[in-house]
PDB file of C-alpha atoms and ligand atoms in Angstrom:
ATOM      1  CA  MET A 237       5.493  31.584  10.332  1.00 88.00           C
ATOM      2  CA  ILE A 238       3.447  28.424  10.568  1.00 94.00           C
ATOM      3  CA  SER A 239       4.074  25.243  12.517  1.00 96.00           C
ATOM      4  CA  ILE A 240       2.552  21.866  11.800  1.00 97.00           C
ATOM      5  CA  ALA A 241       2.937  18.996  14.255  1.00 97.00           C
ATOM      6  CA  ILE A 242       2.547  15.412  13.114  1.00 97.00           C
ATOM      7  CA  ASP A 243       2.696  12.759  15.810  1.00 96.00           C
ATOM      8  CA  GLY A 244       1.987   9.078  15.803  1.00 95.00           C
ATOM      9  CA  PRO A 245       3.431   5.595  16.271  1.00 93.00           C
ATOM     10  CA  SER A 246       6.284   4.250  14.188  1.00 85.00           C
ATOM     11  CA  GLY A 247       5.357   3.081  10.715  1.00 85.00           C
ATOM     12  CA  ALA A 248       2.213   5.193  10.303  1.00 90.00           C
ATOM     13  CA  GLY A 249       3.863   6.932   7.345  1.00 88.00           C
ATOM     14  CA  LYS A 250       4.685  10.149   9.199  1.00 91.00           C
ATOM     15  CA  SER A 251       8.130  10.796   7.798  1.00 89.00           C
ATOM     16  CA  THR A 252       7.348  10.026   4.143  1.00 90.00           C
ATOM     17  CA  LEU A 253       4.184  12.118   4.282  1.00 95.00           C
ATOM     18  CA  ALA A 254       5.785  14.926   6.277  1.00 94.00           C
ATOM     19  CA  ARG A 255       8.691  15.143   3.851  1.00 92.00           C
ATOM     20  CA  ARG A 256       6.342  15.339   0.861  1.00 94.00           C
ATOM     21  CA  LEU A 257       4.089  17.893   2.573  1.00 95.00           C
ATOM     22  CA  ALA A 258       7.035  20.081   3.580  1.00 92.00           C
ATOM     23  CA  ALA A 259       8.266  20.107  -0.021  1.00 91.00           C
ATOM     24  CA  HIS A 260       4.736  20.849  -1.286  1.00 94.00           C
ATOM     25  CA  TYR A 261       4.241  23.852   1.030  1.00 94.00           C
ATOM     26  CA  GLY A 262       7.876  25.021   1.156  1.00 90.00           C
ATOM     27  CA  TYR A 263       8.210  24.446   4.907  1.00 92.00           C
ATOM     28  CA  LEU A 264      11.223  23.043   6.685  1.00 91.00           C
ATOM     29  CA  TYR A 265      10.860  19.355   7.484  1.00 92.00           C
ATOM     30  CA  VAL A 266      12.143  18.456  10.939  1.00 93.00           C
ATOM     31  CA  ASP A 267      12.398  14.741  11.636  1.00 94.00           C
ATOM     32  CA  THR A 268      12.776  14.618  15.423  1.00 95.00           C
ATOM     33  CA  GLY A 269      12.978  10.802  15.407  1.00 94.00           C
ATOM     34  CA  ALA A 270      16.314  11.164  13.590  1.00 95.00           C
ATOM     35  CA  MET A 271      17.659  13.105  16.590  1.00 96.00           C
ATOM     36  CA  TYR A 272      16.679  10.342  19.020  1.00 97.00           C
ATOM     37  CA  ARG A 273      18.108   7.775  16.621  1.00 97.00           C
ATOM     38  CA  ALA A 274      21.443   9.631  16.488  1.00 97.00           C
ATOM     39  CA  VAL A 275      21.644   9.619  20.298  1.00 98.00           C
ATOM     40  CA  GLY A 276      20.700   5.900  20.267  1.00 98.00           C
ATOM     41  CA  LEU A 277      23.407   5.177  17.689  1.00 98.00           C
ATOM     42  CA  TYR A 278      26.000   6.972  19.801  1.00 98.00           C
ATOM     43  CA  GLY A 279      24.975   4.933  22.862  1.00 98.00           C
ATOM     44  CA  LEU A 280      25.186   1.672  20.899  1.00 98.00           C
ATOM     45  CA  ARG A 281      28.643   2.559  19.639  1.00 98.00           C
ATOM     46  CA  GLN A 282      29.789   3.375  23.164  1.00 98.00           C
ATOM     47  CA  GLY A 283      28.416   0.053  24.411  1.00 98.00           C
ATOM     48  CA  THR A 284      26.269   1.832  27.005  1.00 98.00           C
ATOM     49  CA  ASP A 285      23.371   0.132  28.771  1.00 98.00           C
ATOM     50  CA  LEU A 286      20.598   2.187  27.156  1.00 98.00           C
ATOM     51  CA  ALA A 287      18.089   1.350  29.882  1.00 97.00           C
ATOM     52  CA  ASP A 288      20.353   3.080  32.420  1.00 98.00           C
ATOM     53  CA  GLY A 289      19.209   6.715  32.543  1.00 97.00           C
ATOM     54  CA  ALA A 290      22.273   7.978  34.433  1.00 98.00           C
ATOM     55  CA  ALA A 291      24.663   6.245  32.036  1.00 98.00           C
ATOM     56  CA  VAL A 292      22.827   7.645  29.002  1.00 98.00           C
ATOM     57  CA  ALA A 293      22.720  11.150  30.524  1.00 98.00           C
ATOM     58  CA  ALA A 294      26.486  10.940  31.054  1.00 98.00           C
ATOM     59  CA  LEU A 295      26.932  10.401  27.301  1.00 97.00           C
ATOM     60  CA  LEU A 296      25.194  13.626  26.297  1.00 96.00           C
ATOM     61  CA  PRO A 297      28.131  16.040  26.735  1.00 96.00           C
ATOM     62  CA  GLY A 298      29.908  13.946  24.079  1.00 95.00           C
ATOM     63  CA  VAL A 299      27.042  14.264  21.603  1.00 96.00           C
ATOM     64  CA  GLN A 300      27.004  17.119  19.144  1.00 94.00           C
ATOM     65  CA  LEU A 301      24.099  17.044  16.727  1.00 94.00           C
ATOM     66  CA  ARG A 302      23.629  19.212  13.695  1.00 91.00           C
ATOM     67  CA  LEU A 303      20.856  19.212  11.132  1.00 89.00           C
ATOM     68  CA  GLY A 304      21.746  20.221   7.611  1.00 88.00           C
ATOM     69  CA  TYR A 305      19.565  20.456   4.535  1.00 84.00           C
ATOM     70  CA  ARG A 306      20.752  19.390   1.108  1.00 83.00           C
ATOM     71  CA  ASP A 307      18.233  19.796  -1.742  1.00 77.00           C
ATOM     72  CA  GLY A 308      15.533  20.077   0.926  1.00 72.00           C
ATOM     73  CA  VAL A 309      16.488  16.725   2.446  1.00 81.00           C
ATOM     74  CA  GLN A 310      17.395  16.642   6.124  1.00 85.00           C
ATOM     75  CA  HIS A 311      20.812  15.218   6.945  1.00 92.00           C
ATOM     76  CA  ILE A 312      21.859  14.621  10.493  1.00 95.00           C
ATOM     77  CA  TYR A 313      25.441  14.894  11.674  1.00 96.00           C
ATOM     78  CA  LEU A 314      26.663  13.214  14.827  1.00 97.00           C
ATOM     79  CA  ASN A 315      29.942  14.792  15.951  1.00 97.00           C
ATOM     80  CA  GLY A 316      30.538  15.866  12.375  1.00 96.00           C
ATOM     81  CA  GLU A 317      29.733  12.490  10.759  1.00 97.00           C
ATOM     82  CA  ASP A 318      26.725  12.225   8.440  1.00 97.00           C
ATOM     83  CA  VAL A 319      24.764   9.377  10.074  1.00 97.00           C
ATOM     84  CA  SER A 320      21.552   9.850   8.049  1.00 95.00           C
ATOM     85  CA  GLU A 321      21.827   6.310   6.634  1.00 93.00           C
ATOM     86  CA  ALA A 322      23.278   4.557   9.675  1.00 96.00           C
ATOM     87  CA  ILE A 323      20.407   5.651  11.944  1.00 96.00           C
ATOM     88  CA  ARG A 324      17.826   3.813   9.796  1.00 90.00           C
ATOM     89  CA  ALA A 325      18.874   0.335  10.968  1.00 88.00           C
ATOM     90  CA  GLU A 326      16.191  -1.557  12.905  1.00 83.00           C
ATOM     91  CA  GLN A 327      18.525  -1.920  15.877  1.00 92.00           C
ATOM     92  CA  VAL A 328      19.036   1.860  16.011  1.00 95.00           C
ATOM     93  CA  GLY A 329      15.246   2.344  16.053  1.00 91.00           C
ATOM     94  CA  MET A 330      15.034   0.209  19.184  1.00 90.00           C
ATOM     95  CA  ALA A 331      17.980   2.094  20.695  1.00 96.00           C
ATOM     96  CA  ALA A 332      16.222   5.402  19.943  1.00 95.00           C
ATOM     97  CA  SER A 333      13.108   4.147  21.670  1.00 91.00           C
ATOM     98  CA  ALA A 334      15.188   3.196  24.743  1.00 94.00           C
ATOM     99  CA  VAL A 335      17.117   6.485  25.044  1.00 96.00           C
ATOM    100  CA  SER A 336      14.005   8.566  24.360  1.00 94.00           C
ATOM    101  CA  ALA A 337      12.506   7.348  27.659  1.00 92.00           C
ATOM    102  CA  HIS A 338      15.106   9.321  29.650  1.00 96.00           C
ATOM    103  CA  PRO A 339      14.100  12.901  30.588  1.00 95.00           C
ATOM    104  CA  ALA A 340      17.714  14.107  30.212  1.00 96.00           C
ATOM    105  CA  VAL A 341      17.707  13.080  26.550  1.00 97.00           C
ATOM    106  CA  ARG A 342      14.351  14.756  25.904  1.00 96.00           C
ATOM    107  CA  ALA A 343      15.515  17.992  27.552  1.00 96.00           C
ATOM    108  CA  PHE A 344      18.736  17.866  25.534  1.00 95.00           C
ATOM    109  CA  LEU A 345      16.825  17.786  22.221  1.00 96.00           C
ATOM    110  CA  LEU A 346      13.915  20.062  23.132  1.00 96.00           C
ATOM    111  CA  ASP A 347      15.754  23.376  22.732  1.00 89.00           C
ATOM    112  CA  THR A 348      17.038  22.492  19.268  1.00 89.00           C
ATOM    113  CA  GLN A 349      13.557  21.473  18.164  1.00 95.00           C
ATOM    114  CA  ARG A 350      11.893  24.631  19.494  1.00 95.00           C
ATOM    115  CA  ALA A 351      14.601  26.878  18.052  1.00 91.00           C
ATOM    116  CA  LEU A 352      13.969  25.478  14.568  1.00 91.00           C
ATOM    117  CA  ALA A 353      10.255  26.298  14.843  1.00 93.00           C
ATOM    118  CA  LYS A 354      11.001  29.855  16.011  1.00 94.00           C
ATOM    119  CA  THR A 355      13.008  30.737  12.951  1.00 90.00           C
ATOM    120  CA  ASN A 356      11.262  28.706  10.221  1.00 91.00           C
ATOM    121  CA  SER A 357       7.851  27.542   9.077  1.00 93.00           C
ATOM    122  CA  VAL A 358       8.135  23.904  10.026  1.00 94.00           C
ATOM    123  CA  LEU A 359       6.502  20.593   9.579  1.00 96.00           C
ATOM    124  CA  MET A 360       7.801  18.596  12.520  1.00 96.00           C
ATOM    125  CA  ASP A 361       7.137  14.933  13.113  1.00 95.00           C
ATOM    126  CA  GLY A 362       7.664  12.825  16.208  1.00 95.00           C
ATOM    127  CA  ARG A 363       5.797  11.520  19.244  1.00 93.00           C
ATOM    128  CA  ASP A 364       5.373  14.586  21.462  1.00 94.00           C
ATOM    129  CA  ILE A 365       5.396  17.525  19.058  1.00 96.00           C
ATOM    130  CA  GLY A 366       1.765  18.558  19.551  1.00 96.00           C
ATOM    131  CA  THR A 367       1.798  17.774  23.276  1.00 95.00           C
ATOM    132  CA  VAL A 368       5.206  19.014  24.497  1.00 95.00           C
ATOM    133  CA  VAL A 369       7.530  20.503  21.876  1.00 97.00           C
ATOM    134  CA  LEU A 370       5.079  22.812  20.074  1.00 97.00           C
ATOM    135  CA  PRO A 371       1.908  22.921  22.196  1.00 97.00           C
ATOM    136  CA  ASP A 372       0.838  26.040  20.247  1.00 96.00           C
ATOM    137  CA  ALA A 373       1.358  24.497  16.804  1.00 97.00           C
ATOM    138  CA  ASP A 374      -1.038  25.900  14.178  1.00 96.00           C
ATOM    139  CA  VAL A 375      -2.073  22.450  12.965  1.00 97.00           C
ATOM    140  CA  LYS A 376      -1.792  19.193  14.913  1.00 98.00           C
ATOM    141  CA  ILE A 377      -2.255  15.835  13.297  1.00 97.00           C
ATOM    142  CA  PHE A 378      -2.152  12.439  14.977  1.00 97.00           C
ATOM    143  CA  LEU A 379      -1.354   9.916  12.282  1.00 97.00           C
ATOM    144  CA  THR A 380      -1.904   6.269  12.967  1.00 95.00           C
ATOM    145  CA  ALA A 381      -2.637   2.869  11.403  1.00 96.00           C
ATOM    146  CA  ALA A 382      -3.268  -0.642  12.701  1.00 96.00           C
ATOM    147  CA  PRO A 383      -0.052  -2.374  13.940  1.00 96.00           C
ATOM    148  CA  GLU A 384      -0.441  -5.141  11.323  1.00 96.00           C
ATOM    149  CA  VAL A 385      -0.641  -2.573   8.521  1.00 96.00           C
ATOM    150  CA  ARG A 386       2.402  -0.684   9.831  1.00 96.00           C
ATOM    151  CA  ALA A 387       4.381  -3.918  10.162  1.00 95.00           C
ATOM    152  CA  ARG A 388       3.442  -4.947   6.617  1.00 95.00           C
ATOM    153  CA  ARG A 389       4.647  -1.591   5.231  1.00 92.00           C
ATOM    154  CA  ARG A 390       7.915  -1.843   7.140  1.00 89.00           C
ATOM    155  CA  TYR A 391       8.385  -5.435   5.986  1.00 92.00           C
ATOM    156  CA  ASP A 392       7.799  -4.447   2.346  1.00 92.00           C
ATOM    157  CA  GLN A 393      10.287  -1.556   2.689  1.00 87.00           C
ATOM    158  CA  LEU A 394      12.982  -3.877   4.059  1.00 87.00           C
ATOM    159  CA  ARG A 395      12.356  -6.409   1.286  1.00 91.00           C
ATOM    160  CA  GLU A 396      12.524  -3.668  -1.328  1.00 92.00           C
ATOM    161  CA  LYS A 397      15.922  -2.671   0.011  1.00 87.00           C
ATOM    162  CA  GLY A 398      16.987  -6.328  -0.281  1.00 90.00           C
ATOM    163  CA  LEU A 399      17.350  -6.613   3.505  1.00 83.00           C
ATOM    164  CA  PRO A 400      16.427  -9.826   5.308  1.00 84.00           C
ATOM    165  CA  ALA A 401      13.042  -9.503   7.001  1.00 87.00           C
ATOM    166  CA  ASP A 402      10.590 -11.692   8.810  1.00 93.00           C
ATOM    167  CA  TYR A 403       7.029 -10.364   9.101  1.00 96.00           C
ATOM    168  CA  GLU A 404       6.364 -11.797  12.570  1.00 96.00           C
ATOM    169  CA  THR A 405       9.590 -10.267  13.921  1.00 94.00           C
ATOM    170  CA  VAL A 406       8.782  -6.887  12.378  1.00 93.00           C
ATOM    171  CA  LEU A 407       5.263  -7.023  13.877  1.00 95.00           C
ATOM    172  CA  ALA A 408       6.658  -7.903  17.304  1.00 95.00           C
ATOM    173  CA  ASP A 409       9.101  -4.941  17.034  1.00 90.00           C
ATOM    174  CA  VAL A 410       6.280  -2.574  16.048  1.00 92.00           C
ATOM    175  CA  LYS A 411       4.212  -3.670  19.036  1.00 93.00           C
ATOM    176  CA  GLN A 412       7.184  -3.475  21.402  1.00 91.00           C
ATOM    177  CA  ARG A 413       8.010   0.044  20.215  1.00 88.00           C
ATOM    178  CA  ASP A 414       4.346   1.128  20.557  1.00 91.00           C
ATOM    179  CA  TYR A 415       4.376  -0.193  24.100  1.00 92.00           C
ATOM    180  CA  ASN A 416       7.647   1.573  24.993  1.00 88.00           C
ATOM    181  CA  ASP A 417       6.607   4.860  23.408  1.00 88.00           C
ATOM    182  CA  THR A 418       3.150   4.997  24.996  1.00 91.00           C
ATOM    183  CA  HIS A 419       4.106   3.726  28.469  1.00 91.00           C
ATOM    184  CA  ARG A 420       7.170   5.794  29.288  1.00 87.00           C
ATOM    185  CA  ALA A 421       6.758   8.439  32.000  1.00 88.00           C
ATOM    186  CA  ALA A 422       8.489  11.243  30.073  1.00 88.00           C
ATOM    187  CA  ALA A 423       6.435  12.747  27.237  1.00 85.00           C
ATOM    188  CA  PRO A 424       4.706   9.494  26.204  1.00 88.00           C
ATOM    189  CA  LEU A 425       3.170   9.142  22.767  1.00 90.00           C
ATOM    190  CA  CYS A 426      -0.434  10.321  22.976  1.00 91.00           C
ATOM    191  CA  GLN A 427      -2.860  12.311  20.897  1.00 95.00           C
ATOM    192  CA  ALA A 428      -3.073  15.990  21.896  1.00 95.00           C
ATOM    193  CA  PRO A 429      -6.699  16.916  22.699  1.00 96.00           C
ATOM    194  CA  ASP A 430      -6.692  19.423  19.833  1.00 96.00           C
ATOM    195  CA  ALA A 431      -5.027  17.109  17.272  1.00 97.00           C
ATOM    196  CA  LEU A 432      -6.949  15.689  14.334  1.00 97.00           C
ATOM    197  CA  LEU A 433      -6.843  11.903  14.123  1.00 96.00           C
ATOM    198  CA  VAL A 434      -5.972  10.460  10.713  1.00 97.00           C
ATOM    199  CA  ASP A 435      -5.982   6.660  10.392  1.00 96.00           C
ATOM    200  CA  THR A 436      -4.139   5.532   7.253  1.00 95.00           C
ATOM    201  CA  SER A 437      -4.891   1.789   7.631  1.00 95.00           C
ATOM    202  CA  LYS A 438      -7.148   1.809   4.588  1.00 95.00           C
ATOM    203  CA  LEU A 439      -5.454   4.637   2.674  1.00 95.00           C
ATOM    204  CA  ASP A 440      -2.542   4.452   0.269  1.00 93.00           C
ATOM    205  CA  PHE A 441       0.162   7.107   0.233  1.00 93.00           C
ATOM    206  CA  GLU A 442      -1.568   9.378  -2.279  1.00 96.00           C
ATOM    207  CA  GLN A 443      -4.885   9.257  -0.424  1.00 97.00           C
ATOM    208  CA  SER A 444      -3.193   9.975   2.914  1.00 96.00           C
ATOM    209  CA  PHE A 445      -1.332  12.884   1.318  1.00 97.00           C
ATOM    210  CA  GLN A 446      -4.594  14.348   0.001  1.00 98.00           C
ATOM    211  CA  VAL A 447      -6.287  14.083   3.413  1.00 97.00           C
ATOM    212  CA  LEU A 448      -3.417  15.941   5.088  1.00 97.00           C
ATOM    213  CA  CYS A 449      -3.294  18.576   2.339  1.00 97.00           C
ATOM    214  CA  ARG A 450      -6.998  19.259   2.865  1.00 97.00           C
ATOM    215  CA  ILE A 451      -6.404  19.788   6.605  1.00 97.00           C
ATOM    216  CA  ILE A 452      -3.477  22.146   6.020  1.00 97.00           C
ATOM    217  CA  ASP A 453      -5.201  24.022   3.175  1.00 96.00           C
ATOM    218  CA  ARG A 454      -8.236  24.599   5.365  1.00 95.00           C
ATOM    219  CA  HIS A 455      -6.045  26.100   8.075  1.00 91.00           C
ATOM    220  CA  ARG A 456      -4.212  28.341   5.571  1.00 89.00           C
ATOM    221  CA  LYS A 457      -7.521  29.540   4.142  1.00 91.00           C
ATOM    222  CA  ASP A 458      -8.927  30.325   7.612  1.00 89.00           C
ATOM    223  CA  ARG A 459      -5.779  32.268   8.406  1.00 86.00           C
ATOM    224  CA  GLU A 460      -6.020  34.301   5.179  1.00 86.00           C
ATOM    225  CA  GLU A 461      -9.634  35.141   5.951  1.00 90.00           C
ATOM    226  CA  GLU A 462      -8.720  36.314   9.449  1.00 87.00           C
ATOM    227  CA  ARG A 463      -6.208  38.784   8.016  1.00 82.00           C
TER     228      ARG A 463
HETATM  229  O1   DC B 173      10.035   8.148  14.319  1.00 65.50           O
HETATM  230  P1   DC B 173      11.210   7.241  14.543  1.00 65.50           P
HETATM  231  O2   DC B 173      10.893   5.792  14.380  1.00 65.50           O
HETATM  232  O3   DC B 173      12.410   7.652  13.758  1.00 65.50           O
HETATM  233  O4   DC B 173      11.586   7.459  16.104  1.00 65.50           O
HETATM  234  C1   DC B 173      12.542   6.651  16.761  1.00 65.50           C
HETATM  235  C2   DC B 173      12.254   6.621  18.263  1.00 65.50           C
HETATM  236  O5   DC B 173      12.496   7.912  18.831  1.00 65.50           O
HETATM  237  C3   DC B 173      10.837   6.270  18.650  1.00 65.50           C
HETATM  238  O6   DC B 173      10.698   4.905  18.968  1.00 65.50           O
HETATM  239  C4   DC B 173      10.530   7.119  19.842  1.00 65.50           C
HETATM  240  C5   DC B 173      11.530   8.212  19.818  1.00 65.50           C
HETATM  241  N1   DC B 173      10.966   9.541  19.545  1.00 65.50           N
HETATM  242  C6   DC B 173      10.460  10.249  20.620  1.00 65.50           C
HETATM  243  O7   DC B 173      10.447   9.728  21.723  1.00 65.50           O
HETATM  244  N2   DC B 173       9.998  11.510  20.433  1.00 65.50           N
HETATM  245  C7   DC B 173       9.999  12.081  19.220  1.00 65.50           C
HETATM  246  N3   DC B 173       9.538  13.329  19.080  1.00 65.50           N
HETATM  247  C8   DC B 173      10.483  11.353  18.103  1.00 65.50           C
HETATM  248  C9   DC B 173      10.961  10.070  18.302  1.00 65.50           C
END
């Protein structure tokens, strides 16, 4: 069993790269952001004040999350409904960021995340995988890029999907989310001391993929030699 943790701010390319890497190595891809997004979506639908920790904690008994894999692609079910598409909305991203600040929400998701890594070789991405969820992960990568580059990528993605987008608004959202994720008291986004820093500001997808493959291949080779 092997576990690979990829952490970093939103828009650094974590999920696209992690998905491709998991397929390449035959590991299970676990997108922990999707879990926070599903909780955020539930809170939005209930009309809850997402900044209110007690109110959000009170929602959790009504939240049943399940991850399913179809053709290697993770689908997330919220109380039986496949919300994989619905959780991608910009507004749900902000909601996820808000609910993820509450310790009760983090504790609620932690067991599920750890259980997946116990029974599978995983490539897990998020904000606190290398620091909190899997502190003993075999490989830890901290993936980042300049906020302007991340906003540009997000803007291009939205335009490609034909969705209305304004670059300055997207950039402001990226910066706001960075601030929220790094300044919260509970498991804030930060680089684990033993994580390798990869900055993709000047790399395209293929180049970033190759850099990460080299890191993982090196670890696999070292492990083979130890045997
Ligand atoms: O990676 P993402 O954009 O789908 O994540 C959505 C939000 O969820 C993000 O703003 C912070 C939160 N999150 C977290 O706190 N811890 C994780 N392991 C993953 C996501």
